[in-house]
Structure formats: structure tokens, C-alpha cells
PDB file of C-alpha atoms in Angstrom:
ATOM      1  CA  MET G1209      72.785  45.712 -25.351  1.00 54.00           C
ATOM      2  CA  PRO G1210      71.708  44.896 -28.917  1.00 54.00           C
ATOM      3  CA  ASP G1211      68.291  43.529 -29.727  1.00 55.00           C
ATOM      4  CA  LEU G1212      68.270  40.134 -31.393  1.00 50.00           C
ATOM      5  CA  PRO G1213      68.642  40.744 -35.171  1.00 51.00           C
ATOM      6  CA  ASP G1214      66.218  38.900 -37.423  1.00 52.00           C
ATOM      7  CA  PHE G1215      69.037  38.070 -39.850  1.00 52.00           C
ATOM      8  CA  GLN G1216      70.971  36.063 -37.238  1.00 75.00           C
ATOM      9  CA  PRO G1217      68.803  33.008 -36.567  1.00 83.00           C
ATOM     10  CA  LEU G1218      69.586  30.230 -34.159  1.00 86.00           C
ATOM     11  CA  PHE G1219      70.985  27.000 -35.573  1.00 86.00           C
ATOM     12  CA  GLN G1220      71.360  23.451 -34.312  1.00 89.00           C
ATOM     13  CA  THR G1221      69.288  24.093 -31.206  1.00 87.00           C
ATOM     14  CA  ARG G1222      68.977  21.411 -28.549  1.00 93.00           C
ATOM     15  CA  VAL G1223      66.404  21.651 -25.756  1.00 94.00           C
ATOM     16  CA  LEU G1224      67.993  21.318 -22.320  1.00 93.00           C
ATOM     17  CA  ALA G1225      65.006  21.998 -20.068  1.00 93.00           C
ATOM     18  CA  GLN G1226      61.554  23.530 -20.008  1.00 94.00           C
ATOM     19  CA  ARG G1227      59.908  24.768 -16.838  1.00 89.00           C
ATOM     20  CA  GLY G1228      57.996  27.754 -15.565  1.00 85.00           C
ATOM     21  CA  GLY G1229      57.050  28.749 -19.091  1.00 91.00           C
ATOM     22  CA  VAL G1230      60.711  29.139 -20.138  1.00 94.00           C
ATOM     23  CA  ARG G1231      62.628  26.852 -22.498  1.00 96.00           C
ATOM     24  CA  SER G1232      66.425  26.542 -22.191  1.00 96.00           C
ATOM     25  CA  GLU G1233      68.419  25.482 -25.237  1.00 96.00           C
ATOM     26  CA  ALA G1234      71.940  25.084 -26.518  1.00 96.00           C
ATOM     27  CA  GLY G1235      72.564  26.259 -30.045  1.00 95.00           C
ATOM     28  CA  GLU G1236      74.617  28.340 -32.437  1.00 95.00           C
ATOM     29  CA  TRP G1237      74.081  32.040 -33.060  1.00 93.00           C
ATOM     30  CA  GLY G1238      76.282  34.570 -34.827  1.00 88.00           C
ATOM     31  CA  GLY G1239      78.970  31.942 -35.362  1.00 91.00           C
ATOM     32  CA  GLN G1240      79.330  30.957 -31.710  1.00 94.00           C
ATOM     33  CA  ALA G1241      77.929  28.382 -29.304  1.00 96.00           C
ATOM     34  CA  VAL G1242      75.213  29.884 -27.118  1.00 97.00           C
ATOM     35  CA  PHE G1243      72.784  29.198 -24.299  1.00 96.00           C
ATOM     36  CA  VAL G1244      69.281  30.506 -25.030  1.00 96.00           C
ATOM     37  CA  LYS G1245      66.325  31.179 -22.762  1.00 96.00           C
ATOM     38  CA  THR G1246      62.987  31.595 -24.552  1.00 96.00           C
ATOM     39  CA  LEU G1247      59.758  32.723 -22.899  1.00 96.00           C
ATOM     40  CA  LEU G1248      56.868  30.502 -23.987  1.00 95.00           C
ATOM     41  CA  SER G1249      54.104  31.916 -21.820  1.00 91.00           C
ATOM     42  CA  ASP G1250      51.892  34.800 -22.947  1.00 90.00           C
ATOM     43  CA  ASP G1251      51.053  35.655 -19.328  1.00 90.00           C
ATOM     44  CA  PRO G1252      51.803  39.374 -18.750  1.00 91.00           C
ATOM     45  CA  ALA G1253      53.324  38.672 -15.330  1.00 88.00           C
ATOM     46  CA  ALA G1254      55.676  36.071 -16.818  1.00 90.00           C
ATOM     47  CA  ALA G1255      56.686  38.525 -19.539  1.00 91.00           C
ATOM     48  CA  GLN G1256      57.392  41.157 -16.892  1.00 91.00           C
ATOM     49  CA  ARG G1257      59.591  38.742 -14.918  1.00 91.00           C
ATOM     50  CA  PHE G1258      61.476  37.783 -18.069  1.00 94.00           C
ATOM     51  CA  GLU G1259      62.071  41.415 -18.970  1.00 94.00           C
ATOM     52  CA  HIS G1260      63.216  42.087 -15.401  1.00 94.00           C
ATOM     53  CA  GLU G1261      65.840  39.342 -15.680  1.00 95.00           C
ATOM     54  CA  GLY G1262      67.057  40.680 -19.021  1.00 96.00           C
ATOM     55  CA  GLU G1263      67.343  44.249 -17.732  1.00 96.00           C
ATOM     56  CA  ILE G1264      69.500  43.175 -14.806  1.00 97.00           C
ATOM     57  CA  ALA G1265      71.722  40.848 -16.849  1.00 97.00           C
ATOM     58  CA  ALA G1266      72.279  43.593 -19.421  1.00 96.00           C
ATOM     59  CA  ALA G1267      73.560  45.990 -16.733  1.00 96.00           C
ATOM     60  CA  LEU G1268      76.417  43.705 -15.633  1.00 97.00           C
ATOM     61  CA  ASP G1269      79.904  43.576 -17.096  1.00 96.00           C
ATOM     62  CA  HIS G1270      82.421  41.448 -15.208  1.00 97.00           C
ATOM     63  CA  PRO G1271      84.531  38.388 -16.113  1.00 96.00           C
ATOM     64  CA  GLY G1272      82.885  36.492 -13.262  1.00 97.00           C
ATOM     65  CA  VAL G1273      79.393  36.988 -14.719  1.00 98.00           C
ATOM     66  CA  VAL G1274      78.211  35.174 -17.854  1.00 97.00           C
ATOM     67  CA  PRO G1275      77.411  38.110 -20.190  1.00 97.00           C
ATOM     68  CA  LEU G1276      74.142  38.689 -21.994  1.00 96.00           C
ATOM     69  CA  LEU G1277      74.932  38.776 -25.720  1.00 95.00           C
ATOM     70  CA  ALA G1278      71.564  39.874 -27.060  1.00 93.00           C
ATOM     71  CA  ARG G1279      67.885  39.962 -26.148  1.00 92.00           C
ATOM     72  CA  ARG G1280      64.379  40.603 -27.352  1.00 88.00           C
ATOM     73  CA  PRO G1281      61.125  40.505 -25.348  1.00 87.00           C
ATOM     74  CA  ALA G1282      60.887  36.701 -25.406  1.00 93.00           C
ATOM     75  CA  GLN G1283      64.516  35.635 -25.749  1.00 95.00           C
ATOM     76  CA  LEU G1284      67.836  35.985 -23.942  1.00 96.00           C
ATOM     77  CA  ILE G1285      71.120  34.764 -25.466  1.00 96.00           C
ATOM     78  CA  PHE G1286      74.282  34.015 -23.498  1.00 97.00           C
ATOM     79  CA  PRO G1287      77.587  32.433 -24.549  1.00 97.00           C
ATOM     80  CA  TRP G1288      77.828  28.700 -24.006  1.00 97.00           C
ATOM     81  CA  LEU G1289      80.533  27.831 -21.494  1.00 96.00           C
ATOM     82  CA  GLU G1290      82.115  24.396 -21.327  1.00 95.00           C
ATOM     83  CA  GLY G1291      82.547  23.132 -17.800  1.00 96.00           C
ATOM     84  CA  GLN G1292      80.267  22.136 -14.948  1.00 97.00           C
ATOM     85  CA  THR G1293      78.124  23.681 -12.257  1.00 97.00           C
ATOM     86  CA  LEU G1294      79.350  23.902  -8.695  1.00 98.00           C
ATOM     87  CA  ARG G1295      76.529  21.474  -7.847  1.00 98.00           C
ATOM     88  CA  GLU G1296      78.047  18.857 -10.159  1.00 97.00           C
ATOM     89  CA  ARG G1297      81.505  19.471  -8.735  1.00 97.00           C
ATOM     90  CA  VAL G1298      80.406  19.132  -5.094  1.00 98.00           C
ATOM     91  CA  GLU G1299      78.367  16.006  -5.839  1.00 97.00           C
ATOM     92  CA  ALA G1300      81.648  14.375  -6.865  1.00 96.00           C
ATOM     93  CA  GLY G1301      82.946  15.005  -3.332  1.00 97.00           C
ATOM     94  CA  PRO G1302      83.869  17.881  -1.017  1.00 97.00           C
ATOM     95  CA  LEU G1303      86.487  20.337  -2.236  1.00 98.00           C
ATOM     96  CA  SER G1304      89.821  20.829  -0.541  1.00 97.00           C
ATOM     97  CA  ALA G1305      90.245  23.985   1.526  1.00 97.00           C
ATOM     98  CA  ALA G1306      92.336  25.511  -1.277  1.00 97.00           C
ATOM     99  CA  GLU G1307      89.710  24.732  -3.930  1.00 97.00           C
ATOM    100  CA  ALA G1308      86.811  25.947  -1.770  1.00 98.00           C
ATOM    101  CA  LEU G1309      88.596  29.216  -1.039  1.00 98.00           C
ATOM    102  CA  GLU G1310      89.345  29.703  -4.738  1.00 97.00           C
ATOM    103  CA  VAL G1311      85.681  29.243  -5.628  1.00 98.00           C
ATOM    104  CA  ALA G1312      84.500  31.568  -2.860  1.00 98.00           C
ATOM    105  CA  ASP G1313      87.075  34.183  -3.887  1.00 97.00           C
ATOM    106  CA  GLY G1314      85.956  34.159  -7.522  1.00 97.00           C
ATOM    107  CA  LEU G1315      82.326  34.240  -6.482  1.00 98.00           C
ATOM    108  CA  LEU G1316      82.899  37.224  -4.187  1.00 98.00           C
ATOM    109  CA  ALA G1317      84.683  39.106  -6.970  1.00 97.00           C
ATOM    110  CA  ALA G1318      81.540  38.729  -9.111  1.00 98.00           C
ATOM    111  CA  VAL G1319      79.201  39.517  -6.213  1.00 98.00           C
ATOM    112  CA  ALA G1320      81.152  42.690  -5.415  1.00 98.00           C
ATOM    113  CA  HIS G1321      80.548  43.824  -9.007  1.00 98.00           C
ATOM    114  CA  LEU G1322      76.822  43.126  -8.670  1.00 98.00           C
ATOM    115  CA  HIS G1323      76.610  45.112  -5.456  1.00 98.00           C
ATOM    116  CA  ALA G1324      78.540  48.020  -7.003  1.00 98.00           C
ATOM    117  CA  ARG G1325      75.872  48.075  -9.738  1.00 98.00           C
ATOM    118  CA  GLY G1326      73.078  48.085  -7.155  1.00 98.00           C
ATOM    119  CA  VAL G1327      72.125  44.447  -7.767  1.00 98.00           C
ATOM    120  CA  THR G1328      71.512  41.788  -5.101  1.00 97.00           C
ATOM    121  CA  HIS G1329      71.433  38.304  -6.643  1.00 98.00           C
ATOM    122  CA  HIS G1330      69.146  36.602  -4.071  1.00 97.00           C
ATOM    123  CA  ASP G1331      69.625  33.094  -5.509  1.00 96.00           C
ATOM    124  CA  LEU G1332      73.265  32.163  -5.026  1.00 98.00           C
ATOM    125  CA  LYS G1333      73.304  28.376  -5.027  1.00 98.00           C
ATOM    126  CA  PRO G1334      75.527  25.677  -6.570  1.00 98.00           C
ATOM    127  CA  GLU G1335      73.343  25.407  -9.687  1.00 97.00           C
ATOM    128  CA  ASN G1336      73.909  29.105 -10.429  1.00 97.00           C
ATOM    129  CA  VAL G1337      77.696  28.983 -10.191  1.00 98.00           C
ATOM    130  CA  LEU G1338      79.539  27.682 -13.252  1.00 98.00           C
ATOM    131  CA  LEU G1339      83.133  26.488 -13.214  1.00 98.00           C
ATOM    132  CA  GLU G1340      84.488  27.143 -16.690  1.00 97.00           C
ATOM    133  CA  GLY G1341      86.577  24.212 -17.827  1.00 96.00           C
ATOM    134  CA  GLY G1342      85.463  22.374 -14.688  1.00 96.00           C
ATOM    135  CA  GLN G1343      88.238  24.057 -12.711  1.00 96.00           C
ATOM    136  CA  ALA G1344      87.761  24.990  -9.049  1.00 96.00           C
ATOM    137  CA  ARG G1345      89.789  28.176  -9.462  1.00 95.00           C
ATOM    138  CA  SER G1346      88.960  31.786  -8.728  1.00 95.00           C
ATOM    139  CA  GLY G1347      89.308  32.845 -12.358  1.00 95.00           C
ATOM    140  CA  SER G1348      87.023  30.026 -13.574  1.00 96.00           C
ATOM    141  CA  VAL G1349      83.948  31.038 -11.549  1.00 97.00           C
ATOM    142  CA  ARG G1350      81.018  32.372 -13.596  1.00 98.00           C
ATOM    143  CA  LEU G1351      77.755  33.539 -12.039  1.00 98.00           C
ATOM    144  CA  ILE G1352      74.410  33.043 -13.816  1.00 97.00           C
ATOM    145  CA  ASP G1353      70.615  33.460 -13.441  1.00 95.00           C
ATOM    146  CA  PHE G1354      69.241  36.830 -12.340  1.00 96.00           C
ATOM    147  CA  GLY G1355      65.586  35.828 -12.336  1.00 92.00           C
ATOM    148  CA  MET G1356      65.194  36.518  -8.600  1.00 94.00           C
ATOM    149  CA  SER G1357      67.552  39.494  -8.393  1.00 96.00           C
ATOM    150  CA  HIS G1358      66.820  42.938  -7.019  1.00 96.00           C
ATOM    151  CA  SER G1359      68.154  46.082  -8.685  1.00 96.00           C
ATOM    152  CA  ARG G1360      68.102  49.572  -7.229  1.00 95.00           C
ATOM    153  CA  ALA G1361      68.235  50.920 -10.795  1.00 94.00           C
ATOM    154  CA  LEU G1362      64.788  49.533 -11.655  1.00 93.00           C
ATOM    155  CA  ALA G1363      61.756  51.493 -10.533  1.00 86.00           C
ATOM    156  CA  LEU G1364      59.742  48.340  -9.814  1.00 85.00           C
ATOM    157  CA  ASP G1365      60.905  45.275  -7.912  1.00 85.00           C
ATOM    158  CA  ILE G1366      58.518  42.678  -9.297  1.00 83.00           C
ATOM    159  CA  HIS G1367      59.438  40.228  -6.526  1.00 84.00           C
ATOM    160  CA  GLY G1368      58.955  42.745  -3.710  1.00 81.00           C
ATOM    161  CA  GLY G1369      57.688  41.237  -0.461  1.00 74.00           C
ATOM    162  CA  THR G1370      58.063  37.653  -1.657  1.00 75.00           C
ATOM    163  CA  ARG G1371      59.970  34.777  -0.057  1.00 78.00           C
ATOM    164  CA  MET G1372      61.575  33.696  -3.313  1.00 78.00           C
ATOM    165  CA  GLY G1373      64.835  31.811  -2.981  1.00 86.00           C
ATOM    166  CA  THR G1374      66.276  28.379  -2.285  1.00 93.00           C
ATOM    167  CA  PRO G1375      65.777  27.541   1.430  1.00 96.00           C
ATOM    168  CA  HIS G1376      69.135  25.844   2.055  1.00 97.00           C
ATOM    169  CA  PHE G1377      71.011  28.841   0.608  1.00 98.00           C
ATOM    170  CA  MET G1378      68.826  31.871   1.372  1.00 97.00           C
ATOM    171  CA  ALA G1379      69.335  34.268   4.270  1.00 97.00           C
ATOM    172  CA  PRO G1380      66.780  34.387   7.120  1.00 96.00           C
ATOM    173  CA  GLU G1381      65.821  37.998   6.366  1.00 96.00           C
ATOM    174  CA  GLN G1382      65.258  37.101   2.712  1.00 95.00           C
ATOM    175  CA  PHE G1383      62.865  34.387   3.861  1.00 95.00           C
ATOM    176  CA  ARG G1384      60.944  37.129   5.698  1.00 93.00           C
ATOM    177  CA  GLY G1385      60.592  39.086   2.445  1.00 93.00           C
ATOM    178  CA  VAL G1386      63.463  41.564   2.855  1.00 94.00           C
ATOM    179  CA  ARG G1387      64.829  42.451  -0.586  1.00 94.00           C
ATOM    180  CA  GLY G1388      67.860  44.370  -1.779  1.00 95.00           C
ATOM    181  CA  ASP G1389      70.164  43.890   1.218  1.00 97.00           C
ATOM    182  CA  PRO G1390      73.601  42.898  -0.178  1.00 98.00           C
ATOM    183  CA  ARG G1391      74.392  41.127   3.105  1.00 98.00           C
ATOM    184  CA  SER G1392      71.841  38.469   2.103  1.00 98.00           C
ATOM    185  CA  ASP G1393      74.193  37.458  -0.722  1.00 98.00           C
ATOM    186  CA  LEU G1394      77.089  37.271   1.743  1.00 98.00           C
ATOM    187  CA  TYR G1395      75.118  34.784   3.822  1.00 98.00           C
ATOM    188  CA  SER G1396      74.596  32.675   0.691  1.00 98.00           C
ATOM    189  CA  VAL G1397      78.322  32.799  -0.112  1.00 98.00           C
ATOM    190  CA  GLY G1398      78.967  31.515   3.416  1.00 98.00           C
ATOM    191  CA  VAL G1399      76.596  28.609   2.815  1.00 98.00           C
ATOM    192  CA  LEU G1400      78.266  27.854  -0.524  1.00 98.00           C
ATOM    193  CA  LEU G1401      81.697  27.804   1.130  1.00 98.00           C
ATOM    194  CA  PHE G1402      80.350  25.473   3.837  1.00 98.00           C
ATOM    195  CA  ASP G1403      78.793  23.258   1.143  1.00 98.00           C
ATOM    196  CA  CYS G1404      82.076  23.107  -0.792  1.00 98.00           C
ATOM    197  CA  LEU G1405      84.008  22.026   2.304  1.00 98.00           C
ATOM    198  CA  ALA G1406      81.443  19.625   3.806  1.00 98.00           C
ATOM    199  CA  GLY G1407      79.599  18.353   0.734  1.00 98.00           C
ATOM    200  CA  HIS G1408      76.301  19.592   2.186  1.00 97.00           C
ATOM    201  CA  PRO G1409      74.817  22.892   3.463  1.00 98.00           C
ATOM    202  CA  PRO G1410      74.950  23.757   7.181  1.00 98.00           C
ATOM    203  CA  TYR G1411      71.291  23.286   8.124  1.00 97.00           C
ATOM    204  CA  ALA G1412      69.561  19.992   7.368  1.00 96.00           C
ATOM    205  CA  ASP G1413      66.262  21.564   8.482  1.00 96.00           C
ATOM    206  CA  ALA G1414      66.575  24.719   6.414  1.00 96.00           C
ATOM    207  CA  LEU G1415      63.000  25.889   6.998  1.00 94.00           C
ATOM    208  CA  GLY G1416      63.350  25.322  10.742  1.00 95.00           C
ATOM    209  CA  TRP G1417      66.452  27.533  10.758  1.00 95.00           C
ATOM    210  CA  LEU G1418      64.842  30.221   8.588  1.00 95.00           C
ATOM    211  CA  THR G1419      61.770  30.433  10.793  1.00 94.00           C
ATOM    212  CA  GLY G1420      63.824  30.462  13.995  1.00 93.00           C
ATOM    213  CA  LEU G1421      62.537  27.114  15.258  1.00 94.00           C
ATOM    214  CA  THR G1422      65.992  25.523  15.331  1.00 93.00           C
ATOM    215  CA  ASP G1423      69.642  26.556  15.472  1.00 93.00           C
ATOM    216  CA  GLU G1424      70.968  23.034  14.946  1.00 95.00           C
ATOM    217  CA  ARG G1425      73.870  23.332  12.515  1.00 96.00           C
ATOM    218  CA  ALA G1426      76.207  20.684  11.171  1.00 97.00           C
ATOM    219  CA  PRO G1427      79.777  20.826  12.520  1.00 98.00           C
ATOM    220  CA  LEU G1428      81.916  23.486  10.893  1.00 98.00           C
ATOM    221  CA  PRO G1429      83.938  21.905   8.089  1.00 98.00           C
ATOM    222  CA  GLY G1430      87.461  22.588   6.945  1.00 97.00           C
ATOM    223  CA  PRO G1431      90.436  23.839   8.944  1.00 97.00           C
ATOM    224  CA  PRO G1432      89.841  25.918  12.123  1.00 98.00           C
ATOM    225  CA  GLU G1433      91.325  28.987  10.415  1.00 97.00           C
ATOM    226  CA  LEU G1434      88.121  29.222   8.350  1.00 98.00           C
ATOM    227  CA  HIS G1435      85.626  28.753  11.165  1.00 98.00           C
ATOM    228  CA  GLY G1436      85.483  32.378  12.301  1.00 97.00           C
ATOM    229  CA  VAL G1437      84.778  33.595   8.767  1.00 97.00           C
ATOM    230  CA  LEU G1438      82.121  30.922   8.265  1.00 98.00           C
ATOM    231  CA  CYS G1439      80.377  31.816  11.521  1.00 97.00           C
ATOM    232  CA  ALA G1440      80.350  35.509  10.643  1.00 98.00           C
ATOM    233  CA  ALA G1441      78.982  34.942   7.130  1.00 98.00           C
ATOM    234  CA  LEU G1442      76.290  32.599   8.483  1.00 98.00           C
ATOM    235  CA  SER G1443      75.093  35.024  11.167  1.00 98.00           C
ATOM    236  CA  ARG G1444      71.305  35.098  11.502  1.00 97.00           C
ATOM    237  CA  ASP G1445      71.537  38.869  12.010  1.00 97.00           C
ATOM    238  CA  PRO G1446      72.790  40.680   8.864  1.00 98.00           C
ATOM    239  CA  ALA G1447      74.630  43.153  11.120  1.00 98.00           C
ATOM    240  CA  GLY G1448      76.819  40.295  12.335  1.00 98.00           C
ATOM    241  CA  ARG G1449      78.087  39.522   8.839  1.00 98.00           C
ATOM    242  CA  PRO G1450      80.972  41.247   7.047  1.00 98.00           C
ATOM    243  CA  ALA G1451      79.986  44.718   5.848  1.00 97.00           C
ATOM    244  CA  SER G1452      80.577  44.029   2.150  1.00 98.00           C
ATOM    245  CA  ALA G1453      81.624  41.427  -0.395  1.00 98.00           C
ATOM    246  CA  GLN G1454      85.094  42.947  -0.446  1.00 97.00           C
ATOM    247  CA  ALA G1455      85.316  42.706   3.353  1.00 98.00           C
ATOM    248  CA  LEU G1456      84.361  39.017   3.268  1.00 98.00           C
ATOM    249  CA  ARG G1457      86.807  38.429   0.423  1.00 97.00           C
ATOM    250  CA  SER G1458      89.595  40.072   2.415  1.00 96.00           C
ATOM    251  CA  ALA G1459      88.776  37.914   5.459  1.00 97.00           C
ATOM    252  CA  LEU G1460      88.879  34.751   3.346  1.00 97.00           C
ATOM    253  CA  ARG G1461      92.193  35.746   1.785  1.00 95.00           C
ATOM    254  CA  GLU G1462      93.608  36.402   5.246  1.00 96.00           C
ATOM    255  CA  ALA G1463      92.454  32.934   6.329  1.00 97.00           C
ATOM    256  CA  ALA G1464      94.095  31.484   3.207  1.00 96.00           C
ATOM    257  CA  ARG G1465      97.382  33.143   4.126  1.00 95.00           C
ATOM    258  CA  ALA G1466      97.114  31.702   7.637  1.00 96.00           C
ATOM    259  CA  LEU G1467      96.835  28.282   6.001  1.00 96.00           C
ATOM    260  CA  GLY G1468      99.859  28.961   3.813  1.00 95.00           C
ATOM    261  CA  LEU G1469      97.709  29.099   0.665  1.00 93.00           C
ATOM    262  CA  GLU G1470      98.210  31.511  -2.209  1.00 86.00           C
ATOM    263  CA  LEU G1471      94.941  32.137  -4.053  1.00 84.00           C
ATOM    264  CA  GLU G1472      94.850  32.859  -7.756  1.00 77.00           C
ATOM    265  CA  ARG G1473      94.680  36.567  -8.479  1.00 66.00           C
ATOM    266  CA  ALA G1474      91.143  37.002  -9.786  1.00 57.00           C
ATOM    267  CA  CYS G1475      89.626  40.103 -11.301  1.00 63.00           C
ATOM    268  CA  PRO G1476      88.729  42.806  -8.779  1.00 66.00           C
TER     269      PRO G1476
END
């Protein structure tokens, strides 16, 4: 991964957001449209978190993951992708079973790559899934944001023991501080599939579910052929979930065949 060369400045930058000591911008760099994250804080802990994110992003190489183009201690540069987030797509209305399965399939292809590289994402949510071109297709899914991720390749897990995550989409064991279990990502994929089909996540009282105070779940959405896979992915016990991203992907593809659907052939 190249460092950011001084002779390739950013042009035509436009601030998109600024929070947590990090500014997000759109701009032009090296002759292409880019998305840039810049660390503004001089807090050593913030710098460590930013470096952690860059290290993990640099180790990934899959069509379903937005690649890191270049970095330096206070800046990360990614290609700009035209399209929309899965959040924006779902807010327009629930997806059809075919569209939801396509999105989940593409997402699982990317997640399988992460897990093969020893990375657990730990923040799979609609805002972190891009649909390039706005298409709900397997080959259009692009995964972003590794700020909360765990990597077995890094000696220090700076988030170790924390409850970081998004309550509606995080696994119960992650809420208890368990890090680095790939099955936590599979739970989140199950929630995303549920969200795509229903237009909302399964547990209205997410914190009640995570703490074990309630098991009240919204009715399973979509055709009955998907319900068994959804229930398995959403198991409170990680041992009750599919053993791997590939196993969950295979189960979803089998359900698609039972529905007479032919999913796009996404990258392995």
C-alpha cells in the first residue's frame, strides 16, 4: 500500500461530514474521484484507532470491498463510488426476496474474504454497505468502514473488551465484549437480510434483546423458504449459527433455488 505522495494533492474537495475527530470529503486525487478520511485530532488514542483502520483496510483485496488507494498517518483515500447505501435503498421500501438475497449473497462473498484474512468486521449495518450504481445485485455490493474491526494479524486489538457496535445489528456476544468471532458477522448479515425484507431490523428493543431481557422479535419477513436460514443466522448462541460465511451463503443460495430464483454469480 503506497504512502500518500506529496506531489499528488487533493483537488476540488467537498466536506461530507465531520465527527469523532475525523473529516470525510469527496475530491479528486491522481486523476480520479475519491473519498477521503482525514484525522483532525492530535489525541494519541485517536491516532492509534485511525492507524488500526488503515492497517486492516490495506490488508483486504476483494471486489466486494472498497479498496484503500493510499494512506499516511492522518489520511486514508478510497475510490469514490457512485450509487447509494443499503440504508438509503431500504428507506425507499423493503426489497423483494430476489433483491434481498442478491444483496446478502454479495455481502457474504466480501465477508468470507475478510474472515479468510483473519478480519471480523464487527459493524455490518446498512450504512456500511454500498450498492454501486444503486443496484441491489450481488456484484454491486461494496463493504466499507473497518474502524471497529478486529484482525488476528495485528498484535494489539485496540477495541478489546469494548461493546462497540450498532445495537440493532450487533450480535449478543459482541455486546458482551467478545471480539474476533467471525460468527458475530454472520449474525449481522442475518439482521441485514431481515431488514432488507421487512424494512426494519428484527428487534425493536435491541438493547433488551442484547441483554437477554426480551426475546420479542418481529414476525419473520419474506417467503417461508427463507425463515429457517434467518432463524439460524439470528441465533443468540453463536454455535447455533452457520459455521462460516460460505456455509451461510450456500444455505441462502439453496433457499433461492427453492424459490426458483437464480442469483447473479458474484466473486467467490
